[in-house]
Coordinates of C-alpha atoms in Angstrom, one line a residue:
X355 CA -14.3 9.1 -1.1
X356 CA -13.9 5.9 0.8
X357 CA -10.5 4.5 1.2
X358 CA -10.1 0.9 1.3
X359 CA -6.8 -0.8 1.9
X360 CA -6.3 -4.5 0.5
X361 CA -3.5 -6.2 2.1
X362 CA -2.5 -10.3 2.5
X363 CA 0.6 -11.9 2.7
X364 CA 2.1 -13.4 -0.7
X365 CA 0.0 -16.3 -2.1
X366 CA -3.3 -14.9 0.0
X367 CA -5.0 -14.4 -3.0
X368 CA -5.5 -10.4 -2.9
X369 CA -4.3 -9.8 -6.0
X370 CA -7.5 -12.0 -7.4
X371 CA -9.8 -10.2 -6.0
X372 CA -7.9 -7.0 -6.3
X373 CA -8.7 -8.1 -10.4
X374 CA -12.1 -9.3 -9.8
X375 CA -13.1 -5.9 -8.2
X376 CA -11.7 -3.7 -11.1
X377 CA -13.7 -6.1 -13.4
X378 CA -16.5 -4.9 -11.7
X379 CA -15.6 -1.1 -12.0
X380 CA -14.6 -0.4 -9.0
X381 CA -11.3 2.0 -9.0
X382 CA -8.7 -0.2 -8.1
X383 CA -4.6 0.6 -7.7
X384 CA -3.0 -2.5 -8.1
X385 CA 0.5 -2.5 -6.3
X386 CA 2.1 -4.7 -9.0
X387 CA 1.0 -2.3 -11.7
X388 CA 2.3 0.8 -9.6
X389 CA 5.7 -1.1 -9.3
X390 CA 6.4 -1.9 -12.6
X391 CA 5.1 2.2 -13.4
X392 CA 7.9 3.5 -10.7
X393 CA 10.9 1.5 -12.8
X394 CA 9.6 1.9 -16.3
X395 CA 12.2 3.1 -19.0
X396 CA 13.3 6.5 -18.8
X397 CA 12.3 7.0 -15.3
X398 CA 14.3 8.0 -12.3
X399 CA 13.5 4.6 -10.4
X400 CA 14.9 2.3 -13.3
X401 CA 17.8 5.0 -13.1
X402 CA 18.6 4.7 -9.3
X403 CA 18.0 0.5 -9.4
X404 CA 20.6 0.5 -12.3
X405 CA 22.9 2.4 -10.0
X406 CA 22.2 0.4 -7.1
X407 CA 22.3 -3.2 -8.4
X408 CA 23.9 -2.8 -12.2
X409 CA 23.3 -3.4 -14.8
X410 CA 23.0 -7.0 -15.6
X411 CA 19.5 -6.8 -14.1
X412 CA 17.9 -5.0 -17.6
X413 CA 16.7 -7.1 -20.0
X414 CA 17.4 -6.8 -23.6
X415 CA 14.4 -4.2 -24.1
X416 CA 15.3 -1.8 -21.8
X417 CA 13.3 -2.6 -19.0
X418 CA 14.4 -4.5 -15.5
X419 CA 14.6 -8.2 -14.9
X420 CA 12.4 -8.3 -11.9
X421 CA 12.3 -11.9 -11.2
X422 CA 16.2 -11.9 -11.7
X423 CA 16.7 -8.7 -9.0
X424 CA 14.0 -10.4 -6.5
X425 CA 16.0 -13.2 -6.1
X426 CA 18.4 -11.2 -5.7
X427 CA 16.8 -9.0 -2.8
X428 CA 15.1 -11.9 -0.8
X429 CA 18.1 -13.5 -0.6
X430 CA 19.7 -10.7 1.4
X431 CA 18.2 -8.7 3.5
X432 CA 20.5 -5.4 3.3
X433 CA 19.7 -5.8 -0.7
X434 CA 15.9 -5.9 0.0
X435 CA 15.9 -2.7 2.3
X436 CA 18.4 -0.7 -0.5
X437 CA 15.2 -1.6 -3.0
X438 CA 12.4 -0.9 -1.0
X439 CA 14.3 2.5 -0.4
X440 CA 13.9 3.0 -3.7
X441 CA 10.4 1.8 -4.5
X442 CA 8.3 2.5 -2.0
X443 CA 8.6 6.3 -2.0
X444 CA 7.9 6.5 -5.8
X445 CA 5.1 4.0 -5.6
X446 CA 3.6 5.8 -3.1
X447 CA 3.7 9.0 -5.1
X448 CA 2.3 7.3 -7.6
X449 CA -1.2 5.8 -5.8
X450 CA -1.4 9.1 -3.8
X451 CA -1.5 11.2 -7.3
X452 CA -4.0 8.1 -8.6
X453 CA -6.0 8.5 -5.3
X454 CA -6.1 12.1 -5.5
X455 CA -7.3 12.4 -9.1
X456 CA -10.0 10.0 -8.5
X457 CA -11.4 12.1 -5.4
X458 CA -11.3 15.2 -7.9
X459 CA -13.4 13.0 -9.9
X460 CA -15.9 12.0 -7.4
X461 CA -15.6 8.8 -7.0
X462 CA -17.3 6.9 -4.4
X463 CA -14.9 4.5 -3.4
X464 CA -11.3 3.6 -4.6
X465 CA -9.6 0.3 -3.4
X466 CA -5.4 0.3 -2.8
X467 CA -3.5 -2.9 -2.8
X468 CA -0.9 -2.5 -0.5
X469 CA 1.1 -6.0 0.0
X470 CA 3.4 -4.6 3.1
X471 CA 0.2 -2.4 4.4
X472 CA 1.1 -3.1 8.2
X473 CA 5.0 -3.5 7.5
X474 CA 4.6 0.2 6.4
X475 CA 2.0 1.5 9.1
X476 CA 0.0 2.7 6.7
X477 CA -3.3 1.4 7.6
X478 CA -4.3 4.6 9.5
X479 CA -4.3 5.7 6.0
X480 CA -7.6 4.4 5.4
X481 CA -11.6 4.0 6.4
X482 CA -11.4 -0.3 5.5
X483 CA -8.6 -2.4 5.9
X484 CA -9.4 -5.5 4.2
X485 CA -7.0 -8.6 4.7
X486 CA -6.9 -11.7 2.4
X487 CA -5.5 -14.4 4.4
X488 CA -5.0 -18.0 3.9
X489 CA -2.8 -20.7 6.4
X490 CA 0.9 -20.7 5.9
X491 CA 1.4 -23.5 4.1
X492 CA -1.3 -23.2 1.5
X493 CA 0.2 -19.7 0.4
X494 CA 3.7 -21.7 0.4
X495 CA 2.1 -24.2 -2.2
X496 CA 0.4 -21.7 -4.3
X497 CA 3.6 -19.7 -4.7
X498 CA 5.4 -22.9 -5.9
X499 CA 2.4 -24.6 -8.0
X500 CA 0.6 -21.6 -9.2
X501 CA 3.6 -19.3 -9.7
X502 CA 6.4 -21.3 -10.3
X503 CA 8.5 -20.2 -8.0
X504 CA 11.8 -22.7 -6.2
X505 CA 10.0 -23.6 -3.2
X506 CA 13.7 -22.0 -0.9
X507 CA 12.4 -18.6 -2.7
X508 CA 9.1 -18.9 -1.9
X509 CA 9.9 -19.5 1.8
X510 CA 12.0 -16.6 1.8
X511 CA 9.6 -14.0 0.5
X512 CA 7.5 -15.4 3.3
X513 CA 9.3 -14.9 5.5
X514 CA 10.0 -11.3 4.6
X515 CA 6.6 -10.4 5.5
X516 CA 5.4 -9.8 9.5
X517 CA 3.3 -12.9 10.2
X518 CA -0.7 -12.5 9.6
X519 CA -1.6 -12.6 12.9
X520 CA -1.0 -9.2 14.7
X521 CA -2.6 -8.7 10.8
X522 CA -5.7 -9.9 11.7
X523 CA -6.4 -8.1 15.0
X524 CA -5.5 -4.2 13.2
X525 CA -7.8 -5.5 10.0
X526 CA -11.2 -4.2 9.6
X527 CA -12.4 -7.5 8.2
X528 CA -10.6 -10.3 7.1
X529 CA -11.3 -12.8 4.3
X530 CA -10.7 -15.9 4.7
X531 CA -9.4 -18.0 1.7
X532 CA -8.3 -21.4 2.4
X533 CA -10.6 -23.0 -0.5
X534 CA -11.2 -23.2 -4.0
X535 CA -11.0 -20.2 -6.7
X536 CA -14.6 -20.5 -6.5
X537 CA -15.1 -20.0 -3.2
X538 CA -13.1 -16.8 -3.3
X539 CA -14.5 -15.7 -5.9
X540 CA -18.4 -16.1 -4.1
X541 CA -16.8 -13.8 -1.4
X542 CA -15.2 -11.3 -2.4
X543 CA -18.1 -10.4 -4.8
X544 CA -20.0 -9.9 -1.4
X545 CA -17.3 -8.2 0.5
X546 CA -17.3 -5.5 -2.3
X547 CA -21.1 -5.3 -1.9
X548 CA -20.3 -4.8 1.8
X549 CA -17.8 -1.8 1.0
X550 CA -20.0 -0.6 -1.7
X551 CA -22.1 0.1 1.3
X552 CA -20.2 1.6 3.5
X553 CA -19.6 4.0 0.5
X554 CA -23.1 4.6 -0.3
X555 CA -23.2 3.0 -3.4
X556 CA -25.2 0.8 -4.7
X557 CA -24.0 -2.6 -5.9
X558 CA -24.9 -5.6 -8.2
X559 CA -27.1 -7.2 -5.0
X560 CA -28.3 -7.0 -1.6
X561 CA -25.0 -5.9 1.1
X562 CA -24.7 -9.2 3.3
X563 CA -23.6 -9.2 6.9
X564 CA -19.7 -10.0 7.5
X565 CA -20.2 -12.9 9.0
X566 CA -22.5 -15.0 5.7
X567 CA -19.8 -14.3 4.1
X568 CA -16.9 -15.5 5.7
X569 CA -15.7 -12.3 7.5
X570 CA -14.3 -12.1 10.8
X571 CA -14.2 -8.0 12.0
X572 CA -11.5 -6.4 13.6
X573 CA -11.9 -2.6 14.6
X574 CA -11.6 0.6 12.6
X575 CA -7.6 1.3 11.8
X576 CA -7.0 4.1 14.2
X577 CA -5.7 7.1 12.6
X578 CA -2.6 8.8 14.1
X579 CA -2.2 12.4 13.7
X580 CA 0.7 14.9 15.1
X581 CA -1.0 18.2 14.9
X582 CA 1.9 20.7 15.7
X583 CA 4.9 20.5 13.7
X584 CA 7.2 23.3 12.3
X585 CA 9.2 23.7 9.1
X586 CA 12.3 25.7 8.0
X587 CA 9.6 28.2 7.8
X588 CA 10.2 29.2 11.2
X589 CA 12.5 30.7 12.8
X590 CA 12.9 28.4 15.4
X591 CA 13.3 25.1 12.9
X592 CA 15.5 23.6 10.5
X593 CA 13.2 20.7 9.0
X594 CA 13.2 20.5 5.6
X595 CA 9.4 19.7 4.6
X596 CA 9.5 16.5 2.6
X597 CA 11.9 15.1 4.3
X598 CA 9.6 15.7 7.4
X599 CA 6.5 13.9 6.2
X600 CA 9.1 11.2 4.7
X601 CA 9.3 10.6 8.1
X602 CA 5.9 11.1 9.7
X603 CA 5.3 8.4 7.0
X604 CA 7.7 6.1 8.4
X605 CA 6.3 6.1 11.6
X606 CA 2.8 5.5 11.0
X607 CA 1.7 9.3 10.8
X608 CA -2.0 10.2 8.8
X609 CA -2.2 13.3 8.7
X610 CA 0.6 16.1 9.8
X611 CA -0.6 19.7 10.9
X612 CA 2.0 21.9 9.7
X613 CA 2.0 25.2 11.9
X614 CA 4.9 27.5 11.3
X615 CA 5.3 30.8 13.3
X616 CA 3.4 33.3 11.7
X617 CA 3.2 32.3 8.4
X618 CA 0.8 30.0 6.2
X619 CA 2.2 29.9 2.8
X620 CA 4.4 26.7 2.9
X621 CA 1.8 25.0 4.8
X622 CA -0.6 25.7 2.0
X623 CA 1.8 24.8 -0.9
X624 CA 2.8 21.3 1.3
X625 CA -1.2 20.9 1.2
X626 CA -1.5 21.4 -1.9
X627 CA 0.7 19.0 -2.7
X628 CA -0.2 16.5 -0.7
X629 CA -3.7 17.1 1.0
X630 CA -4.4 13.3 2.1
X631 CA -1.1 14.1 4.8
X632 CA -1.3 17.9 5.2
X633 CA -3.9 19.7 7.7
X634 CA -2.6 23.6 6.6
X635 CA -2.2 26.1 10.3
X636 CA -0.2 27.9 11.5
X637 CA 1.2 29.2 15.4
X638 CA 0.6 32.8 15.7

């Protein structure tokens, strides 16, 4: 299955064609959707915001005042961190059990839209890194005119984000949107038939070449591996497993070869679990 990554900094534009792809049938896990999953009622993410922030951030329904708690958050930066803590682990679990449920599937191709892709290091993760990008201050107007947001907040959730440019250098290809709806519209329809390629299937119409359609290519994400690392399977380690690919996460890790001392079966349980990270061995 090919794994593309769809990244852009807030008021890009890649949650339209994040939309315009799934309208075409193309498997598509849209972060904001994933988000709003990871607090829902009754789950252990609404739970730990509640305990983090209060209560005054649930609406009358049960369910949390987002726009209230991201003022909130982009307004200080120690409050942003204590909620990214808390999100981004459960929306990862929630697009890697997604992801891995469409590969049991057999589906060609599966797209992830992953706002803080590069803030995360995640982009080894994947065989396309696709970024929406679009200059500085047309994002800042299209946050304010298109999604009503006080033109201070906008600037601040800008500049929460790493700037685009070391972006565009890791990117695979990057799509330019500086114009119309229209014009977006025109090319992302032939960037998917681009990564419908690459996947081997076919599309609506004939694959163009990057650059008719507005593309500029980067190289291929290099995936970094660490291919010996112990558990408190051995005798010689303490590491508690989860909290060890936690961390591999955090530092930009793909894949994790798990090789306790004479022994396999927690390296085959952790790759069961998660067998996108784990490569099962074992050091005999």
């Amino acid at each position: 299955m090919l794994r593309v990554a769809l990244t852009g900094n807030a008021g890009a534009g890649k949650s339209t064609v994040a939309r315009l792809w799934r309208e075409r049938g193309v498997p598509v896990l849209e972060a904001d959707e994933l988000a709003r999953e990871a607090v829902a009622p009754g789950t252990d993410g609404l739970r730990a915001v509640v305990e983090t922030f209060g209560t005054g951030f649930l609406q009358s329904d049960g369910t949390l005042d987002r726009g209230a708690l991201r003022r909130l958050v982009f307004g200080e930066a120690e409050k942003r961190k204590a909620l990214e803590a808390i999100l981004h682990p459960r929306i990862r679990a929630l697009r890697d059990r997604r992801m891995a449920e469409l590969e049991a599937a057999r589906h060609p191709l599966v797209v992830a839209e992953i706002p803080l892709l590069f803030e995360l290091g995640m982009e080894g993760e994947f065989d396309v890194v696709i970024l929406v990008d679009a200059p500085e201050e047309v994002r800042l107007r299209r946050l304010v005119e298109d999604r009503g947001l006080d033109p201070e907040e906008a600037r601040r959730i800008l500049a929460a984000q790493d700037a685009p440019d070391e972006k565009r250098r890791k990117a695979t290809f990057v799509l330019e949107n500086s114009g119309t709806l229209e014009e977006l519209k025109a090319k992302a329809l032939q960037v998917l038939e681009l990564v419908r390629s690459r996947a081997g299937v076919g599309g609506a119409g004939p694959a163009a070449d990057a650059g008719e359609v507005g593309l500029s290519s980067g190289p291929r994400a290099a995936l970094r591996m660490d291919l010996h690392v112990h558990t408190r399977a051995s005798w010689d380690s303490l590491s508690d497993p989860e909290t060890l690919l936690h961390r591999a996460r955090e530092r930009g890790i793909g894949r994790l070869a798990v090789t306790d001392h004479n022994v396999l079966g927690l390296a085959l349980e952790l790759y069961g679990r998660y067998p996108e990270v784990v490569i099962p061995g074992e050091e005999v």
